[in-house]
Tab-separated table of C-alpha atoms and ligand atoms in Angstrom:
chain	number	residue	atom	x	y	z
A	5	UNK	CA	0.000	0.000	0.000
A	6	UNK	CA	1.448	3.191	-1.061
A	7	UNK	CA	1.123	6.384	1.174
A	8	UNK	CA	-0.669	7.478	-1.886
A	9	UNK	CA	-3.283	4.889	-2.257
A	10	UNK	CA	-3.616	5.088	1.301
A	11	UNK	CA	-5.021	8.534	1.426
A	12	UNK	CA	-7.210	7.615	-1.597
A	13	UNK	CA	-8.620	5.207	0.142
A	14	UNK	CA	-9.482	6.172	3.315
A	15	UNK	CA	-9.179	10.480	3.373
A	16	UNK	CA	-10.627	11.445	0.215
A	17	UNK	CA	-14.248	11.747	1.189
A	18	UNK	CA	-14.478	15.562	1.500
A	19	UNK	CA	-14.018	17.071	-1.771
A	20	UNK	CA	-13.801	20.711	-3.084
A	21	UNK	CA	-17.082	22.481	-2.018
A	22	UNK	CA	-18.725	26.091	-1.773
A	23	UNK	CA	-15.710	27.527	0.280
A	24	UNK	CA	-13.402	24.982	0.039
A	25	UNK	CA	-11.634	26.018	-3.236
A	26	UNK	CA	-8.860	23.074	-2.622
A	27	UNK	CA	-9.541	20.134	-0.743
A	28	UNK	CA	-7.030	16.917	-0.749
A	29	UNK	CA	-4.569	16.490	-3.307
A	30	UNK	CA	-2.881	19.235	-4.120
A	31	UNK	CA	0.495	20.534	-2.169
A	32	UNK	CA	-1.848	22.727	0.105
A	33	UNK	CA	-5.740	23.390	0.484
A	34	UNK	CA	-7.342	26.697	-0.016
A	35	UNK	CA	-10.021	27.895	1.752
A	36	UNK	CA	-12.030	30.643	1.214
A	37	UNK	CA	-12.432	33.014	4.185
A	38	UNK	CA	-15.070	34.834	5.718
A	39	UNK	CA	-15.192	38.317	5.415
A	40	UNK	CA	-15.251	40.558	8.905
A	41	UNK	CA	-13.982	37.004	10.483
A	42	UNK	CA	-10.928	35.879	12.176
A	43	UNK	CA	-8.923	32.443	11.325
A	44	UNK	CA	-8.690	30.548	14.574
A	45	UNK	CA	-6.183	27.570	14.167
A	46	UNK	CA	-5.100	25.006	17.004
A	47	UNK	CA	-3.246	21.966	16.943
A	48	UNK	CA	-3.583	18.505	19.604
A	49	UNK	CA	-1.049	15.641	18.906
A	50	UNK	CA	-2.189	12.243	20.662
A	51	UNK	CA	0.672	9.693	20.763
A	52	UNK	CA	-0.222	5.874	20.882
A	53	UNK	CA	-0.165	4.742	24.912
A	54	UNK	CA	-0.121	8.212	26.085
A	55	UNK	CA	-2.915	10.117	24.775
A	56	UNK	CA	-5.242	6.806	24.984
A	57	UNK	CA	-5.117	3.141	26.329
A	58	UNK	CA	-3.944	0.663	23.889
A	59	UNK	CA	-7.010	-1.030	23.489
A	60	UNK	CA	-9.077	2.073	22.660
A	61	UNK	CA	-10.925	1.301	19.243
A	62	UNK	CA	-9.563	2.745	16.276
A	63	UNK	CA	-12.970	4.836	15.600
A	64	UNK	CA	-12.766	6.217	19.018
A	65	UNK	CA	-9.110	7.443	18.642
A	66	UNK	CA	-10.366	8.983	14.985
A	67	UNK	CA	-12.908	10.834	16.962
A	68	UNK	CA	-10.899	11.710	19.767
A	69	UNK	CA	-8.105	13.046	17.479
A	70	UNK	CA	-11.141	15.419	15.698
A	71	UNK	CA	-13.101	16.269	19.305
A	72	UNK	CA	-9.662	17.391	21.363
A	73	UNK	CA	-9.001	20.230	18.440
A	74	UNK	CA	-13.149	21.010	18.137
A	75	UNK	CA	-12.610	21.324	21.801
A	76	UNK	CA	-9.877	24.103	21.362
A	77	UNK	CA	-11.918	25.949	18.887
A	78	UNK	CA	-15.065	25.927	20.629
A	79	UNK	CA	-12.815	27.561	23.925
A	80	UNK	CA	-12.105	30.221	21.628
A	81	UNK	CA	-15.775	30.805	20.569
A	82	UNK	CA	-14.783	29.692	17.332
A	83	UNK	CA	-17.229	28.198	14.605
A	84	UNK	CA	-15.013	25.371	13.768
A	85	UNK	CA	-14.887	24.943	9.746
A	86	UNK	CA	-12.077	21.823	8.377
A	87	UNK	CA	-9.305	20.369	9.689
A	88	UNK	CA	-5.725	18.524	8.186
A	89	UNK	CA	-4.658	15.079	9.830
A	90	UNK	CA	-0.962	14.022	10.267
A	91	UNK	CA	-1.093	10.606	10.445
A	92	UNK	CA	1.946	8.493	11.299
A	93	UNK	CA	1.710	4.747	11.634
A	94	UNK	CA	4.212	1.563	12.440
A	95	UNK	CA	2.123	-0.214	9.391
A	96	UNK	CA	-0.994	-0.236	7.254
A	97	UNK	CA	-3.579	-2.184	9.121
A	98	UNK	CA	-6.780	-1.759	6.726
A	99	UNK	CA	-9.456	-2.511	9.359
A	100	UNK	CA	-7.608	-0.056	11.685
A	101	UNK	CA	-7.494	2.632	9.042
A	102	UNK	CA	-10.650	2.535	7.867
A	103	UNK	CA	-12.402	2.395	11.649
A	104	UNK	CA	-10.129	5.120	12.093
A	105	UNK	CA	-11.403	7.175	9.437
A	106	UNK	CA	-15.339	5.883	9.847
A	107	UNK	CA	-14.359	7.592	13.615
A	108	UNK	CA	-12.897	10.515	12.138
A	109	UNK	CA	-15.155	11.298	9.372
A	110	UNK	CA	-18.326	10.674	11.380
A	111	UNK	CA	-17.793	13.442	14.177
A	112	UNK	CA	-16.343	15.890	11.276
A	113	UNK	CA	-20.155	15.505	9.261
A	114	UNK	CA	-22.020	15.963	12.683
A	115	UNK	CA	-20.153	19.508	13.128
A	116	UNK	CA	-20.180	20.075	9.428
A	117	UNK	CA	-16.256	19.904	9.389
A	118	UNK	CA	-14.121	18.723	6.555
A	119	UNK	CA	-10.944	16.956	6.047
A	120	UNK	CA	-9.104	18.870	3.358
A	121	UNK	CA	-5.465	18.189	3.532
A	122	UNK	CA	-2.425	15.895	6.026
A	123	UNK	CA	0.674	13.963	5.718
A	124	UNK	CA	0.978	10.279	5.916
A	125	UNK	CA	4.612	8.781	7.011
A	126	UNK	CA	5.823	5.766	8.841
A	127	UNK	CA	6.777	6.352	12.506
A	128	UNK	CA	7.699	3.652	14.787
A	129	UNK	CA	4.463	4.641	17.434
A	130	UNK	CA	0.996	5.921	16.196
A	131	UNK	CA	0.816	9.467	16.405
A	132	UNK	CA	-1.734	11.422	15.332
A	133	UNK	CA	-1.538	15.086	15.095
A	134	UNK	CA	-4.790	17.270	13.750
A	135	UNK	CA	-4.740	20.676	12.996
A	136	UNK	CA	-8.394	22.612	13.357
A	137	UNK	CA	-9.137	25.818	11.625
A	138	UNK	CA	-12.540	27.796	12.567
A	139	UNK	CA	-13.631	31.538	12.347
A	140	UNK	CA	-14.645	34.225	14.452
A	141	UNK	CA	-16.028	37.622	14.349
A	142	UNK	CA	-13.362	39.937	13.878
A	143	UNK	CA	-11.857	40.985	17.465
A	144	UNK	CA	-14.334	38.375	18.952
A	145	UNK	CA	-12.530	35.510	20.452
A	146	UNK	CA	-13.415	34.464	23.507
A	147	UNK	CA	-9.815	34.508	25.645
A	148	UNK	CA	-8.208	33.120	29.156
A	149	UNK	CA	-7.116	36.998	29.775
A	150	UNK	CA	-10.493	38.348	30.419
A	151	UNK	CA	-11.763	37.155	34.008
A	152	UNK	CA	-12.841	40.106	36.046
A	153	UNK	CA	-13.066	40.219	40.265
A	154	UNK	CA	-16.572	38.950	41.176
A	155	UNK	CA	-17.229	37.092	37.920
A	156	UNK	CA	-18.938	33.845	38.421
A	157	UNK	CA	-16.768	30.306	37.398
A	158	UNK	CA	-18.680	28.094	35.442
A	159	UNK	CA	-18.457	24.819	33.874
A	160	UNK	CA	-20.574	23.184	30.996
A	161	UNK	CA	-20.986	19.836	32.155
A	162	UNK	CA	-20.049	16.989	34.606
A	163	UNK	CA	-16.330	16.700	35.769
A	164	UNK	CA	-13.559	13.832	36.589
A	165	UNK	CA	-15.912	11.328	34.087
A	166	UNK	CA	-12.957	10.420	32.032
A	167	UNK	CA	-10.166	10.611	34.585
A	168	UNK	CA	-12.099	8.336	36.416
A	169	UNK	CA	-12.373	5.904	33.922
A	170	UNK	CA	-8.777	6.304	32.839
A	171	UNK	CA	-8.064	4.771	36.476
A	172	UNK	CA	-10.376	1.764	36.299
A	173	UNK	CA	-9.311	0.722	32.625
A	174	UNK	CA	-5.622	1.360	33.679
A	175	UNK	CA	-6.652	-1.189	37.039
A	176	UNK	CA	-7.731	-3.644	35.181
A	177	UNK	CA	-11.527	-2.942	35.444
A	178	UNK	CA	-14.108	-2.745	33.251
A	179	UNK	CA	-15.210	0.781	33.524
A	180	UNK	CA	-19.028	2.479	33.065
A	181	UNK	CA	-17.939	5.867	32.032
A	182	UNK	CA	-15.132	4.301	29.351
A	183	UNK	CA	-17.459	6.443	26.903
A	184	UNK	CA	-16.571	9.641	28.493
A	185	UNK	CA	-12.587	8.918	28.149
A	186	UNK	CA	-13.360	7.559	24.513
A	187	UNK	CA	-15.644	9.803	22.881
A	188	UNK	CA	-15.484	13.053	24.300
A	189	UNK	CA	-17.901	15.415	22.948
A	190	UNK	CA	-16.910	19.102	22.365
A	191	UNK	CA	-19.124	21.567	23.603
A	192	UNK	CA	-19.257	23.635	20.063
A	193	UNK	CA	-22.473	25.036	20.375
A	194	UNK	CA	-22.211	26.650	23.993
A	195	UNK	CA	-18.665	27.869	23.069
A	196	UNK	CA	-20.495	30.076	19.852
A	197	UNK	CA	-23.528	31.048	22.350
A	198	UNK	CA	-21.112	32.153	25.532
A	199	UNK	CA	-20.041	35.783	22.884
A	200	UNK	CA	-21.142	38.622	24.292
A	201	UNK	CA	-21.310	36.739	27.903
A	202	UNK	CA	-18.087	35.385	28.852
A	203	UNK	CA	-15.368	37.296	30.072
A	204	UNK	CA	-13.111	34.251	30.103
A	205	UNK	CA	-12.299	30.600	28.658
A	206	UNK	CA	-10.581	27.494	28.214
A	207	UNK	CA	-11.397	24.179	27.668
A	208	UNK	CA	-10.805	21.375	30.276
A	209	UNK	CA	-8.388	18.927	28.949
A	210	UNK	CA	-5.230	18.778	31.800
A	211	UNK	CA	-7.472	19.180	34.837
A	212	UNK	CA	-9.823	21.906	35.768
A	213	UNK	CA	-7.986	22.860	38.790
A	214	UNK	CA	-4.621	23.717	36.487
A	215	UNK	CA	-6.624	24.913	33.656
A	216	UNK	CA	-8.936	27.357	35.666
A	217	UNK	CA	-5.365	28.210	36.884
A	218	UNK	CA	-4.322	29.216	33.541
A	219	UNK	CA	-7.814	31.548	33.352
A	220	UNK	CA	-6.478	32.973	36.968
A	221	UNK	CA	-2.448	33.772	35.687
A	222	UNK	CA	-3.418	35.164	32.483
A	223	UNK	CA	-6.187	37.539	34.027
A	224	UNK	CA	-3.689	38.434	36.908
A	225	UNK	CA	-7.066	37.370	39.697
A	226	UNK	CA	-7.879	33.846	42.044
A	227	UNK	CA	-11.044	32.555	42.863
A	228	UNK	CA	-13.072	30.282	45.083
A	229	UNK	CA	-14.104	27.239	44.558
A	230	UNK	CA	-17.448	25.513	46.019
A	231	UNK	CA	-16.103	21.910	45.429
A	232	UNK	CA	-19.481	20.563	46.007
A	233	UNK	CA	-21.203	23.014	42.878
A	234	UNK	CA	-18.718	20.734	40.411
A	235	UNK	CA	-21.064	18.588	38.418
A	236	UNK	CA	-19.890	14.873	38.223
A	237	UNK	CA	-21.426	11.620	38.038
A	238	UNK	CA	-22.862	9.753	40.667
A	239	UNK	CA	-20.094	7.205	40.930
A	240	UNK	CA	-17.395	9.892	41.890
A	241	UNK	CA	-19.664	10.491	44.870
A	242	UNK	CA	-18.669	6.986	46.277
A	243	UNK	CA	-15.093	7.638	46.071
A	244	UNK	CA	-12.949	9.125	49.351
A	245	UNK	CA	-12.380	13.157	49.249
A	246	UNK	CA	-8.582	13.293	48.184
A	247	UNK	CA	-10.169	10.090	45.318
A	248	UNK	CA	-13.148	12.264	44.434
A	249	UNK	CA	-11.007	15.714	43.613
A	250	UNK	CA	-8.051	14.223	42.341
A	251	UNK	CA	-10.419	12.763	39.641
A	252	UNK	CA	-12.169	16.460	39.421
A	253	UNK	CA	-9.519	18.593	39.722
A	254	UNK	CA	-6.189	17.104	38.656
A	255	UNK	CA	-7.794	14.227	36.198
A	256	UNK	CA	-8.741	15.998	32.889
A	257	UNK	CA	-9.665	15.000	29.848
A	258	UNK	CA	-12.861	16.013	30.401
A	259	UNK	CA	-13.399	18.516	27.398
A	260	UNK	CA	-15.857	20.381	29.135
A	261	UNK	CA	-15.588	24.243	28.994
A	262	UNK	CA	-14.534	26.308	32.287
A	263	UNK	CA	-15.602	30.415	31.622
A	264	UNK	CA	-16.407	33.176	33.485
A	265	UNK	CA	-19.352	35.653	32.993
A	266	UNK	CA	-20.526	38.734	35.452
A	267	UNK	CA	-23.985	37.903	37.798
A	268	UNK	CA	-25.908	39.492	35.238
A	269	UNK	CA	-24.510	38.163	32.089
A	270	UNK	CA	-24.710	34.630	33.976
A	271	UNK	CA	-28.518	35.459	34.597
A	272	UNK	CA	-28.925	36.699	30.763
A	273	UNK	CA	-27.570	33.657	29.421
A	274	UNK	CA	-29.712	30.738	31.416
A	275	UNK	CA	-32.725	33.150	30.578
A	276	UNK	CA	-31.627	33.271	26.714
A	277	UNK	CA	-30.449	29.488	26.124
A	278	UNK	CA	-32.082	27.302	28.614
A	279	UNK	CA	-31.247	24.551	26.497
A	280	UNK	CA	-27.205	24.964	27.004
A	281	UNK	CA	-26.643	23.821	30.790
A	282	UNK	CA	-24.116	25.510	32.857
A	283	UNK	CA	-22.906	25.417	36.569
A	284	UNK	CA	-21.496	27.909	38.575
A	285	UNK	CA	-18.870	26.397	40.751
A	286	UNK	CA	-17.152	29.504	41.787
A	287	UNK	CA	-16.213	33.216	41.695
A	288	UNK	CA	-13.154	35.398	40.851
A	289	UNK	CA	-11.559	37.051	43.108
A	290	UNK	CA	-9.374	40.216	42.913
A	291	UNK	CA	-6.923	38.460	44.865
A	292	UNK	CA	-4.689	35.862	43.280
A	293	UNK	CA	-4.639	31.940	44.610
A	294	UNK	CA	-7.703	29.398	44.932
A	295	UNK	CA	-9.349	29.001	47.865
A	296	UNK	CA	-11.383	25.608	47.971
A	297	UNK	CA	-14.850	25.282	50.013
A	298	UNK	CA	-16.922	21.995	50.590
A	299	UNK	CA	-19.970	22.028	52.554
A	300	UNK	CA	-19.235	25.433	53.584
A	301	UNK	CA	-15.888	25.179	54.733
A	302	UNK	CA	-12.625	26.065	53.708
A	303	UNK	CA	-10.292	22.649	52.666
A	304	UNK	CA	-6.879	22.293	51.286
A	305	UNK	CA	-6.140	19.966	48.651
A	306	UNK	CA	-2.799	20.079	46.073
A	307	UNK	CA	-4.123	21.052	43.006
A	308	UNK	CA	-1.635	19.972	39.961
A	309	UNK	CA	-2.880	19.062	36.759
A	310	UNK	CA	-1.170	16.824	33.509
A	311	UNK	CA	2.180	17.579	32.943
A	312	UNK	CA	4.244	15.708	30.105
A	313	UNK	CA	7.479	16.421	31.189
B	406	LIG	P1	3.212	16.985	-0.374
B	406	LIG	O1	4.251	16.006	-0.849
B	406	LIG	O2	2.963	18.130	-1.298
B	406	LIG	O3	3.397	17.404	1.056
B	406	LIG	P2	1.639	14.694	0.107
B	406	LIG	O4	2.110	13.768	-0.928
B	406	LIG	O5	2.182	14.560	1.507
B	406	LIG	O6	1.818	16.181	-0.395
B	406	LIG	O7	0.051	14.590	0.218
B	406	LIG	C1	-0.744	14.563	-0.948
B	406	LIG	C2	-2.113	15.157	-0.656
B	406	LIG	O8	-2.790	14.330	0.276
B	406	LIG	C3	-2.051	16.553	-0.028
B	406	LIG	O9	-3.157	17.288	-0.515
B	406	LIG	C4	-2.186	16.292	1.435
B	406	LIG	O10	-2.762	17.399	2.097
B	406	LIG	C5	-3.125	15.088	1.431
B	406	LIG	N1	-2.948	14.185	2.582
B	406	LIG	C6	-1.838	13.502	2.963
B	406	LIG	N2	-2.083	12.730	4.044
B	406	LIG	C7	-3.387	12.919	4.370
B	406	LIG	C8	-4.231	12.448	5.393
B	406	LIG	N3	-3.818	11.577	6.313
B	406	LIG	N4	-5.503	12.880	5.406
B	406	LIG	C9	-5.940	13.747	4.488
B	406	LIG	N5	-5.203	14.246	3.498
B	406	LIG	C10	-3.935	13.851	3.428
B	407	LIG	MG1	3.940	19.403	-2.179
């Protein structure tokens, strides 16, 4: 199998279309682009063993590879719009390709995303590396630099789900939330909705506790915390405290969004998208560190997310 027929084969399903002047096959795509609209671009790499369990199927690591980049965009506010895929593999496994691509393709067409370009080499370890490219009103996008003192914390949706599972499948059990660690599902549609309402936000993929920490450095404020206002599924309430938050807080790959809005903004948006859940969990404050409250009362627990290196 040429490198060649292999992209014929399995990445050739999105062809030139209204905007898309170039699509796969030539030495770059072109796309047209919006006028009064920013190009928002991101990148996720997710390496074979690291970025998912070796027996993850090959259609959830296609999706996974797509979601983790729509995730990105969406944290901007971005509408995402096509994507390239660097593929490297140790061989050419056909049924793995094509689940691969049957994962990849299918979340692209649910977001209306195409595939319009990549590279295809031999590497000793599957790595997959996507790039994401989306739009945004001009001046719009939706940053980690904008929290303000008194600004309510929210996330979109439960917490510590995949981290969870990540620790059962990595134990040797069977997990219930293996879904939530496979098939993440980017929160697109809230990230477009949250313009004009959030001051502030990033997407939760190292931990919320280190990635609300990147909200609080960048915007130069802290915050508190009501640990028991973070959404997470029922089985995470079984688990001891320091079990329980290390899941929530330091666990990540949760691909939920963390932003903050002002009381009335936070009002304004339930009232105008009731459909779109979001939890407060917290509030900024104008002086810098995280303090942490269950039940009321203050508690101390290390808060360090993902770290490669
Ligand atoms: P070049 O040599 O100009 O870099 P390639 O031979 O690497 O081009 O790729 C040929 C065409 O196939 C290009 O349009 C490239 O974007 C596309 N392509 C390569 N790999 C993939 C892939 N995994 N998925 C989608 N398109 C791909
Ligand atoms: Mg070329």
């Amino acid at each position: 199998m040429s490198e060649f027929s292999l992209i014929a084969r399995h990445f050739c399903r999105h062809p030139a279309a209204a905007d898309i002047a170039i699509s796969v096959g030539d030495d770059c795509a072109v796309v047209d682009a919006p006028i009064g609209q920013q190009i928002v671009i991101c990148t996720d790499t997710m390496v074979a063993n690291r970025h998912y369990p070796m027996d993850t199927p090959a259609r959830a690591i296609g999706h996974k590879a797509v979601a983790v980049n729509l995730s990105d965009l969406s944290a901007m506010g971005a509408t995402p719009h096509s994507i390239t895929l660097a593929l490297s593999l140790p061989s050419y496994d056909e049924a793995w390709v094509a689940d691969f691509a049957d994962g990849l393709y299918a979340i692209c067409d649910h977001y209306g995303v195409k595939l319009i370009g990549g590279d295809t080499t031999y590497a000793p370890t599957t790595t997959i590396s996507v790039t994401a490219m989306g739009f945004v009103p001009a001046g719009c996008a939706i940053t980690r630099t904008g929290a303000k003192p008194d600004d309510i914390i929210c996330v979109s949706g439960k917490i510590g789900s995949a981290a969870f599972a990540l620790f059962e499948v990595l134990s040797g059990q069977a997990s219930p939330l293996r879904t939530t660690l496979d098939y993440p599902e980017p929160q697109v549609a809230l990230g477009q909705a949250l313009h004009g309402y959030a001051n502030s936000m990033i997407d939760i993929s190292d931990g919320l506790g280190q990635d609300l920490g990147h909200i609080l450095s960048g915007s130069g404020v802290g915050a508190k915390l009501y640990l028991d206002n973070i959404p997470c599924d029922d089985s995470l309430n079984q688990l001891p405290f320091a079990q329980k938050y290390q899941h929530i807080l330091n666990g990540g790959d949760d691909y939920q969004l963390c932003f903050t809005m002002n009381q009335e903004k936070f009002a304004q948006f339930q009232a105008d998208f009731p459909d779109l859940s979001i939890h407060a969990i917290g509030e900024i404050t104008a002086d810098s560190g995280v303090q942490l409250f269950e039940h009321g009362q203050a508690v101390a627990f290390d808060i360090k997310g993902f770290e490669h290196f």
